[in-house]
mmCIF file of C-alpha atoms in Angstrom:
data_model
loop_
_atom_site.group_PDB
_atom_site.id
_atom_site.type_symbol
_atom_site.label_atom_id
_atom_site.label_comp_id
_atom_site.label_asym_id
_atom_site.label_seq_id
_atom_site.Cartn_x
_atom_site.Cartn_y
_atom_site.Cartn_z
ATOM 1 C CA MET W 1 11.264 -17.586 -18.344
ATOM 2 C CA PRO W 2 9.981 -17.004 -14.825
ATOM 3 C CA LEU W 3 6.244 -16.212 -14.532
ATOM 4 C CA ILE W 4 5.366 -13.306 -12.065
ATOM 5 C CA VAL W 5 1.852 -12.499 -11.187
ATOM 6 C CA VAL W 6 1.431 -8.831 -9.993
ATOM 7 C CA ALA W 7 -2.080 -8.595 -8.385
ATOM 8 C CA GLY W 8 -2.898 -4.861 -8.228
ATOM 9 C CA ALA W 9 -1.091 -3.251 -11.122
ATOM 10 C CA GLY W 10 -1.802 0.238 -10.053
ATOM 11 C CA ASP W 11 1.068 2.889 -9.560
ATOM 12 C CA LEU W 12 3.251 0.647 -7.455
ATOM 13 C CA GLY W 13 2.302 -2.659 -9.177
ATOM 14 C CA SER W 14 2.803 -1.275 -12.656
ATOM 15 C CA ARG W 15 6.297 -0.127 -11.784
ATOM 16 C CA LEU W 16 7.235 -3.459 -10.397
ATOM 17 C CA ALA W 17 5.683 -5.226 -13.592
ATOM 18 C CA GLY W 18 7.918 -2.904 -15.739
ATOM 19 C CA LEU W 19 10.962 -3.814 -13.623
ATOM 20 C CA ARG W 20 10.414 -7.583 -13.844
ATOM 21 C CA ALA W 21 9.672 -7.421 -17.589
ATOM 22 C CA GLY W 22 12.908 -5.627 -17.967
ATOM 23 C CA HIS W 23 14.638 -8.513 -16.125
ATOM 24 C CA GLY W 24 13.217 -10.874 -18.731
ATOM 25 C CA ASP W 25 10.370 -12.247 -16.617
ATOM 26 C CA GLU W 26 6.848 -12.993 -18.108
ATOM 27 C CA VAL W 27 4.488 -10.844 -16.167
ATOM 28 C CA VAL W 28 0.790 -11.067 -15.647
ATOM 29 C CA ALA W 29 -0.643 -7.769 -14.329
ATOM 30 C CA LEU W 30 -4.084 -8.010 -12.597
ATOM 31 C CA ARG W 31 -6.283 -4.858 -12.634
ATOM 32 C CA ARG W 32 -9.859 -4.173 -12.003
ATOM 33 C CA ARG W 33 -10.154 -2.338 -15.255
ATOM 34 C CA ALA W 34 -8.905 -3.411 -18.574
ATOM 35 C CA ALA W 35 -5.503 -2.249 -19.718
ATOM 36 C CA GLU W 36 -3.402 -2.439 -22.929
ATOM 37 C CA ALA W 37 -0.545 -5.071 -23.218
ATOM 38 C CA SER W 38 3.058 -3.880 -23.184
ATOM 39 C CA SER W 39 6.357 -5.443 -23.800
ATOM 40 C CA GLY W 40 6.645 -8.454 -21.482
ATOM 41 C CA ILE W 41 3.476 -7.658 -19.536
ATOM 42 C CA ARG W 42 0.191 -9.487 -20.068
ATOM 43 C CA PRO W 43 -2.686 -7.482 -18.527
ATOM 44 C CA MET W 44 -5.605 -9.367 -16.988
ATOM 45 C CA GLN W 45 -8.796 -7.924 -15.818
ATOM 46 C CA ALA W 46 -9.899 -9.404 -12.494
ATOM 47 C CA ASP W 47 -11.286 -8.226 -9.259
ATOM 48 C CA LEU W 48 -9.713 -9.558 -6.077
ATOM 49 C CA ALA W 49 -12.526 -8.183 -3.918
ATOM 50 C CA THR W 50 -15.282 -10.174 -5.817
ATOM 51 C CA GLY W 51 -13.153 -13.044 -7.518
ATOM 52 C CA GLU W 52 -14.459 -11.974 -10.889
ATOM 53 C CA GLY W 53 -11.860 -12.938 -13.480
ATOM 54 C CA LEU W 54 -9.656 -14.932 -11.364
ATOM 55 C CA ALA W 55 -10.570 -18.105 -13.120
ATOM 56 C CA ARG W 56 -8.632 -16.951 -16.097
ATOM 57 C CA MET W 57 -5.332 -16.644 -14.162
ATOM 58 C CA PRO W 58 -2.491 -19.140 -14.720
ATOM 59 C CA ARG W 59 -2.855 -21.935 -12.154
ATOM 60 C CA ARG W 60 0.826 -21.739 -11.292
ATOM 61 C CA ALA W 61 3.399 -19.039 -11.183
ATOM 62 C CA ASP W 62 6.961 -18.683 -9.976
ATOM 63 C CA ALA W 63 5.939 -15.812 -7.744
ATOM 64 C CA VAL W 64 2.806 -13.754 -6.886
ATOM 65 C CA VAL W 65 2.882 -10.285 -5.546
ATOM 66 C CA PHE W 66 -0.161 -8.758 -3.748
ATOM 67 C CA CYS W 67 0.013 -5.090 -3.934
ATOM 68 C CA ALA W 68 -3.648 -4.102 -4.456
ATOM 69 C CA ALA W 69 -5.352 -0.949 -2.897
ATOM 70 C CA PRO W 70 -8.961 -0.863 -1.773
ATOM 71 C CA ASP W 71 -11.251 1.564 -3.694
ATOM 72 C CA ARG W 72 -12.756 2.751 -0.321
ATOM 73 C CA ARG W 73 -11.092 3.449 2.948
ATOM 74 C CA ASP W 74 -13.487 1.701 5.325
ATOM 75 C CA GLU W 75 -13.163 -1.553 7.349
ATOM 76 C CA ALA W 76 -15.466 -3.608 5.042
ATOM 77 C CA ALA W 77 -13.450 -2.678 1.898
ATOM 78 C CA TYR W 78 -10.147 -3.498 3.566
ATOM 79 C CA ARG W 79 -11.196 -6.822 4.853
ATOM 80 C CA THR W 80 -12.752 -7.773 1.606
ATOM 81 C CA LEU W 81 -9.668 -6.933 -0.331
ATOM 82 C CA PHE W 82 -6.755 -7.776 1.865
ATOM 83 C CA VAL W 83 -8.145 -10.839 3.844
ATOM 84 C CA ASP W 84 -10.672 -12.260 1.434
ATOM 85 C CA GLY W 85 -8.944 -11.138 -1.718
ATOM 86 C CA LEU W 86 -5.655 -12.605 -0.645
ATOM 87 C CA ARG W 87 -7.311 -15.985 -0.002
ATOM 88 C CA ARG W 88 -9.053 -15.896 -3.442
ATOM 89 C CA LEU W 89 -5.670 -15.109 -5.116
ATOM 90 C CA LEU W 90 -3.896 -17.972 -3.527
ATOM 91 C CA ASP W 91 -6.716 -20.338 -4.286
ATOM 92 C CA ALA W 92 -6.584 -19.282 -7.963
ATOM 93 C CA CYS W 93 -2.770 -19.352 -8.388
ATOM 94 C CA ALA W 94 -0.209 -21.472 -6.573
ATOM 95 C CA ALA W 95 3.373 -20.091 -6.313
ATOM 96 C CA PRO W 96 6.528 -20.902 -4.241
ATOM 97 C CA ARG W 97 7.094 -17.123 -3.440
ATOM 98 C CA VAL W 98 4.194 -14.889 -2.393
ATOM 99 C CA LEU W 99 4.944 -11.151 -1.516
ATOM 100 C CA LEU W 100 2.407 -9.150 0.280
ATOM 101 C CA VAL W 101 2.541 -5.289 0.470
ATOM 102 C CA SER W 102 1.489 -4.363 3.996
ATOM 103 C CA SER W 103 1.948 -1.142 5.901
ATOM 104 C CA THR W 104 3.868 0.187 9.043
ATOM 105 C CA ALA W 105 0.383 1.088 10.116
ATOM 106 C CA VAL W 106 0.506 -2.229 11.986
ATOM 107 C CA TYR W 107 2.688 -0.593 14.621
ATOM 108 C CA GLY W 108 1.452 1.308 17.638
ATOM 109 C CA GLU W 109 4.573 3.090 18.698
ATOM 110 C CA GLU W 110 3.585 6.776 19.342
ATOM 111 C CA ALA W 111 6.453 8.195 21.384
ATOM 112 C CA GLY W 112 9.030 8.722 18.545
ATOM 113 C CA GLY W 113 10.838 5.492 19.021
ATOM 114 C CA TRP W 114 12.575 3.382 16.318
ATOM 115 C CA VAL W 115 10.661 0.469 14.913
ATOM 116 C CA ASP W 116 12.117 -2.570 13.092
ATOM 117 C CA GLU W 117 10.976 -6.137 12.262
ATOM 118 C CA ALA W 118 11.422 -7.282 15.936
ATOM 119 C CA THR W 119 9.084 -4.568 17.179
ATOM 120 C CA PRO W 120 5.623 -6.182 18.130
ATOM 121 C CA ALA W 121 2.736 -5.061 15.998
ATOM 122 C CA ASP W 122 0.011 -3.272 17.930
ATOM 123 C CA PRO W 123 -2.155 -1.581 15.308
ATOM 124 C CA PRO W 124 -4.384 1.244 16.732
ATOM 125 C CA ALA W 125 -6.731 1.529 13.767
ATOM 126 C CA PHE W 126 -8.820 -0.872 11.509
ATOM 127 C CA ASN W 127 -6.476 -0.636 8.494
ATOM 128 C CA GLY W 128 -3.507 -1.908 10.477
ATOM 129 C CA ARG W 129 -5.578 -4.566 12.254
ATOM 130 C CA ILE W 130 -6.836 -5.990 8.902
ATOM 131 C CA LEU W 131 -3.394 -5.906 7.311
ATOM 132 C CA LEU W 132 -2.046 -7.715 10.312
ATOM 133 C CA ASP W 133 -4.780 -10.388 9.723
ATOM 134 C CA ALA W 134 -3.804 -10.676 6.121
ATOM 135 C CA GLU W 135 -0.073 -11.077 7.261
ATOM 136 C CA ARG W 136 -1.030 -13.900 9.650
ATOM 137 C CA SER W 137 -3.017 -15.586 6.983
ATOM 138 C CA LEU W 138 0.036 -15.469 4.625
ATOM 139 C CA ALA W 139 2.308 -16.823 7.375
ATOM 140 C CA ALA W 140 0.596 -20.241 6.983
ATOM 141 C CA HIS W 141 1.763 -20.242 3.277
ATOM 142 C CA ALA W 142 5.292 -21.394 2.630
ATOM 143 C CA GLY W 143 7.389 -18.865 0.809
ATOM 144 C CA GLY W 144 5.346 -15.938 2.121
ATOM 145 C CA VAL W 145 7.126 -12.786 2.538
ATOM 146 C CA VAL W 146 5.665 -9.406 3.776
ATOM 147 C CA LEU W 147 7.008 -5.941 3.027
ATOM 148 C CA ARG W 148 5.622 -3.290 5.299
ATOM 149 C CA LEU W 149 5.851 0.058 3.603
ATOM 150 C CA SER W 150 5.698 3.499 5.029
ATOM 151 C CA GLY W 151 4.043 6.473 3.306
ATOM 152 C CA LEU W 152 4.416 6.225 -0.538
ATOM 153 C CA TYR W 153 5.171 9.390 -2.424
ATOM 154 C CA GLY W 154 6.327 10.242 -5.900
ATOM 155 C CA PRO W 155 4.948 11.492 -9.187
ATOM 156 C CA GLY W 156 1.178 12.186 -8.485
ATOM 157 C CA ARG W 157 1.625 11.581 -4.798
ATOM 158 C CA VAL W 158 2.359 15.091 -3.525
ATOM 159 C CA ALA W 159 -0.047 15.647 -0.570
ATOM 160 C CA MET W 160 2.666 17.030 1.465
ATOM 161 C CA LEU W 161 3.789 19.501 -1.176
ATOM 162 C CA ARG W 162 0.104 20.710 -1.339
ATOM 163 C CA LYS W 163 0.089 20.974 2.430
ATOM 164 C CA ALA W 164 3.253 23.018 2.457
ATOM 165 C CA ARG W 165 1.835 25.394 -0.152
ATOM 166 C CA SER W 166 -1.320 25.842 1.917
ATOM 167 C CA GLY W 167 0.533 27.425 4.846
ATOM 168 C CA ASP W 168 -0.125 24.517 7.163
ATOM 169 C CA PRO W 169 2.716 24.682 9.838
ATOM 170 C CA GLY W 170 2.706 20.890 10.444
ATOM 171 C CA SER W 171 3.253 19.213 13.702
ATOM 172 C CA SER W 172 6.248 17.659 15.566
ATOM 173 C CA ARG W 173 5.091 14.300 14.737
ATOM 174 C CA TRP W 174 7.663 11.897 13.224
ATOM 175 C CA THR W 175 6.844 10.851 9.779
ATOM 176 C CA ASN W 176 8.331 8.210 7.302
ATOM 177 C CA ARG W 177 8.135 7.804 3.645
ATOM 178 C CA ILE W 178 9.455 5.836 0.639
ATOM 179 C CA HIS W 179 9.519 6.853 -2.947
ATOM 180 C CA VAL W 180 7.287 4.642 -5.078
ATOM 181 C CA GLU W 181 10.196 3.830 -7.398
ATOM 182 C CA ASP W 182 12.181 2.611 -4.414
ATOM 183 C CA ALA W 183 9.233 0.642 -3.173
ATOM 184 C CA ALA W 184 8.985 -1.128 -6.574
ATOM 185 C CA ALA W 185 12.663 -1.867 -6.478
ATOM 186 C CA ALA W 186 12.385 -3.273 -2.924
ATOM 187 C CA LEU W 187 9.706 -5.708 -4.114
ATOM 188 C CA SER W 188 11.865 -6.651 -7.139
ATOM 189 C CA ARG W 189 14.769 -7.369 -4.899
ATOM 190 C CA LEU W 190 12.785 -9.506 -2.615
ATOM 191 C CA LEU W 191 11.781 -11.631 -5.665
ATOM 192 C CA ASP W 192 15.430 -12.128 -6.435
ATOM 193 C CA LEU W 193 16.516 -13.280 -2.967
ATOM 194 C CA PRO W 194 17.056 -16.997 -2.864
ATOM 195 C CA ASP W 195 16.075 -17.286 0.786
ATOM 196 C CA PRO W 196 14.244 -14.199 2.095
ATOM 197 C CA ARG W 197 13.267 -13.482 5.551
ATOM 198 C CA PRO W 198 9.489 -13.454 6.197
ATOM 199 C CA LEU W 199 9.299 -9.741 7.003
ATOM 200 C CA TYR W 200 10.915 -6.545 5.830
ATOM 201 C CA LEU W 201 10.274 -2.843 6.498
ATOM 202 C CA GLY W 202 10.406 -0.508 3.531
ATOM 203 C CA SER W 203 11.201 3.175 4.205
ATOM 204 C CA ASP W 204 13.862 5.592 3.320
ATOM 205 C CA ASP W 205 16.868 6.501 5.496
ATOM 206 C CA ALA W 206 15.530 9.678 6.963
ATOM 207 C CA PRO W 207 12.337 9.948 9.190
ATOM 208 C CA VAL W 208 11.545 13.481 9.590
ATOM 209 C CA ARG W 209 9.208 15.651 11.756
ATOM 210 C CA GLU W 210 6.240 16.805 9.624
ATOM 211 C CA ARG W 211 6.885 20.545 10.514
ATOM 212 C CA ASP W 212 10.467 20.289 9.201
ATOM 213 C CA LEU W 213 9.509 18.579 6.020
ATOM 214 C CA LEU W 214 6.827 21.306 5.348
ATOM 215 C CA ALA W 215 9.274 24.024 6.177
ATOM 216 C CA TRP W 216 11.944 22.591 3.858
ATOM 217 C CA LEU W 217 9.445 22.311 1.074
ATOM 218 C CA ARG W 218 8.318 25.919 1.511
ATOM 219 C CA ALA W 219 11.979 27.013 1.592
ATOM 220 C CA GLN W 220 12.662 25.192 -1.750
ATOM 221 C CA GLU W 221 9.867 27.004 -3.270
ATOM 222 C CA GLY W 222 10.823 30.462 -1.924
ATOM 223 C CA LEU W 223 7.608 30.608 0.317
ATOM 224 C CA PRO W 224 7.742 32.566 3.558
ATOM 225 C CA ASP W 225 8.764 30.681 6.686
ATOM 226 C CA ILE W 226 5.919 29.964 9.185
ATOM 227 C CA PRO W 227 7.276 30.418 12.773
ATOM 228 C CA GLN W 228 4.652 28.063 14.273
ATOM 229 C CA ALA W 229 6.268 25.245 12.265
ATOM 230 C CA ARG W 230 9.179 25.198 14.685
ATOM 231 C CA HIS W 231 7.380 26.254 17.883
ATOM 232 C CA ALA W 232 4.479 23.812 18.088
ATOM 233 C CA PRO W 233 2.778 23.200 21.439
ATOM 234 C CA ALA W 234 3.940 19.560 21.402
ATOM 235 C CA ASP W 235 7.514 20.934 21.855
ATOM 236 C CA SER W 236 6.792 22.183 25.404
ATOM 237 C CA GLY W 237 8.029 20.288 28.364
ATOM 238 C CA ASP W 238 9.914 16.933 28.207
ATOM 239 C CA ALA W 239 7.189 15.065 26.233
ATOM 240 C CA PRO W 240 8.633 13.071 23.467
ATOM 241 C CA ASP W 241 7.615 13.928 19.742
ATOM 242 C CA PRO W 242 4.781 11.661 18.712
ATOM 243 C CA GLY W 243 4.799 9.082 15.983
ATOM 244 C CA ARG W 244 7.550 6.519 15.130
ATOM 245 C CA ARG W 245 10.776 6.145 13.140
ATOM 246 C CA ILE W 246 11.006 3.232 10.729
ATOM 247 C CA GLY W 247 14.262 1.425 10.360
ATOM 248 C CA ASN W 248 15.309 -0.217 7.043
ATOM 249 C CA ALA W 249 18.519 -2.079 7.989
ATOM 250 C CA ARG W 250 17.182 -5.502 7.138
ATOM 251 C CA LEU W 251 16.035 -4.459 3.676
ATOM 252 C CA ARG W 252 19.416 -2.607 3.054
ATOM 253 C CA ALA W 253 21.212 -5.755 4.120
ATOM 254 C CA ALA W 254 19.309 -7.723 1.582
ATOM 255 C CA GLY W 255 20.907 -5.586 -1.121
ATOM 256 C CA TRP W 256 18.232 -2.870 -1.567
ATOM 257 C CA VAL W 257 19.816 0.585 -2.239
ATOM 258 C CA PRO W 258 17.336 3.364 -2.508
ATOM 259 C CA VAL W 259 17.719 5.899 -5.311
ATOM 260 C CA PHE W 260 16.019 8.433 -3.072
ATOM 261 C CA PRO W 261 17.579 7.871 0.344
ATOM 262 C CA ASP W 262 15.803 10.807 2.049
ATOM 263 C CA TYR W 263 12.849 13.291 1.365
ATOM 264 C CA ARG W 264 15.286 15.931 -0.140
ATOM 265 C CA ALA W 265 16.443 13.677 -2.844
ATOM 266 C CA GLY W 266 12.905 12.412 -3.524
ATOM 267 C CA TYR W 267 11.023 15.778 -3.467
ATOM 268 C CA ARG W 268 13.525 17.853 -5.501
ATOM 269 C CA PRO W 269 12.489 16.256 -8.844
ATOM 270 C CA LEU W 270 8.875 16.652 -7.927
ATOM 271 C CA LEU W 271 8.927 20.412 -7.111
ATOM 272 C CA ALA W 272 9.349 21.315 -10.771
ATOM 273 C CA THR W 273 6.678 19.030 -11.974
ATOM 274 C CA ALA W 274 4.010 19.603 -9.339
ATOM 275 C CA ALA W 275 3.220 23.256 -9.989
ATOM 276 C CA GLY W 276 -0.180 24.658 -8.950
#
């Protein structure tokens, strides 16, 4: 029975742990706080940022997945978790396959262009720079695979829906997203590949301008249209819309098929459950 260590069993990590347990794997799920055991999943309390509890980990596993999230959004917290924490994890548990969840924040494209795995990383902010440092650290590890995810959404992740309801018209900026269930499925798929590539991008099939997403959400809820949403100042002249569009061709070629291929498919189930 393969042993999979999921380091950071929050929303995304817990979904992945459930998928792998359903495949018959033995799963060790690391969390900062204690959790109850469930079928096929052995919880373990450990703190990647401090190293506390890592000595109790199995010394070897068939695969390790690093999908932890910092408890603060500042540079020190990011570096402590993603760079130092990844090193601590790999020192504590050896595995021939190591998956790192990174972010498309490592890209600097801001003119609406398409981005894929061949696009040079040029992070404009500290989070992208630190994640890129973690990726480079993993590159020295045989069997390391990076999955750069775009914006996660799903149950409990409804910031855009709240923004639409607030009357914010949005901007012409391109945005990208991936449903958390599809993100977990992408990680699971990469665990199953016999010879994965070192880098994949995880996003749905339909980048969308923020204003168009907000307008669609308002329309689904019967809220009045906001004209400014389609006549933003950024539309004037020949200037391209800002942001980037994330391509997922490599991940799809690896056999990943999203259940929610675009924002319409993903947000419809959320509209009935995210009232208020």
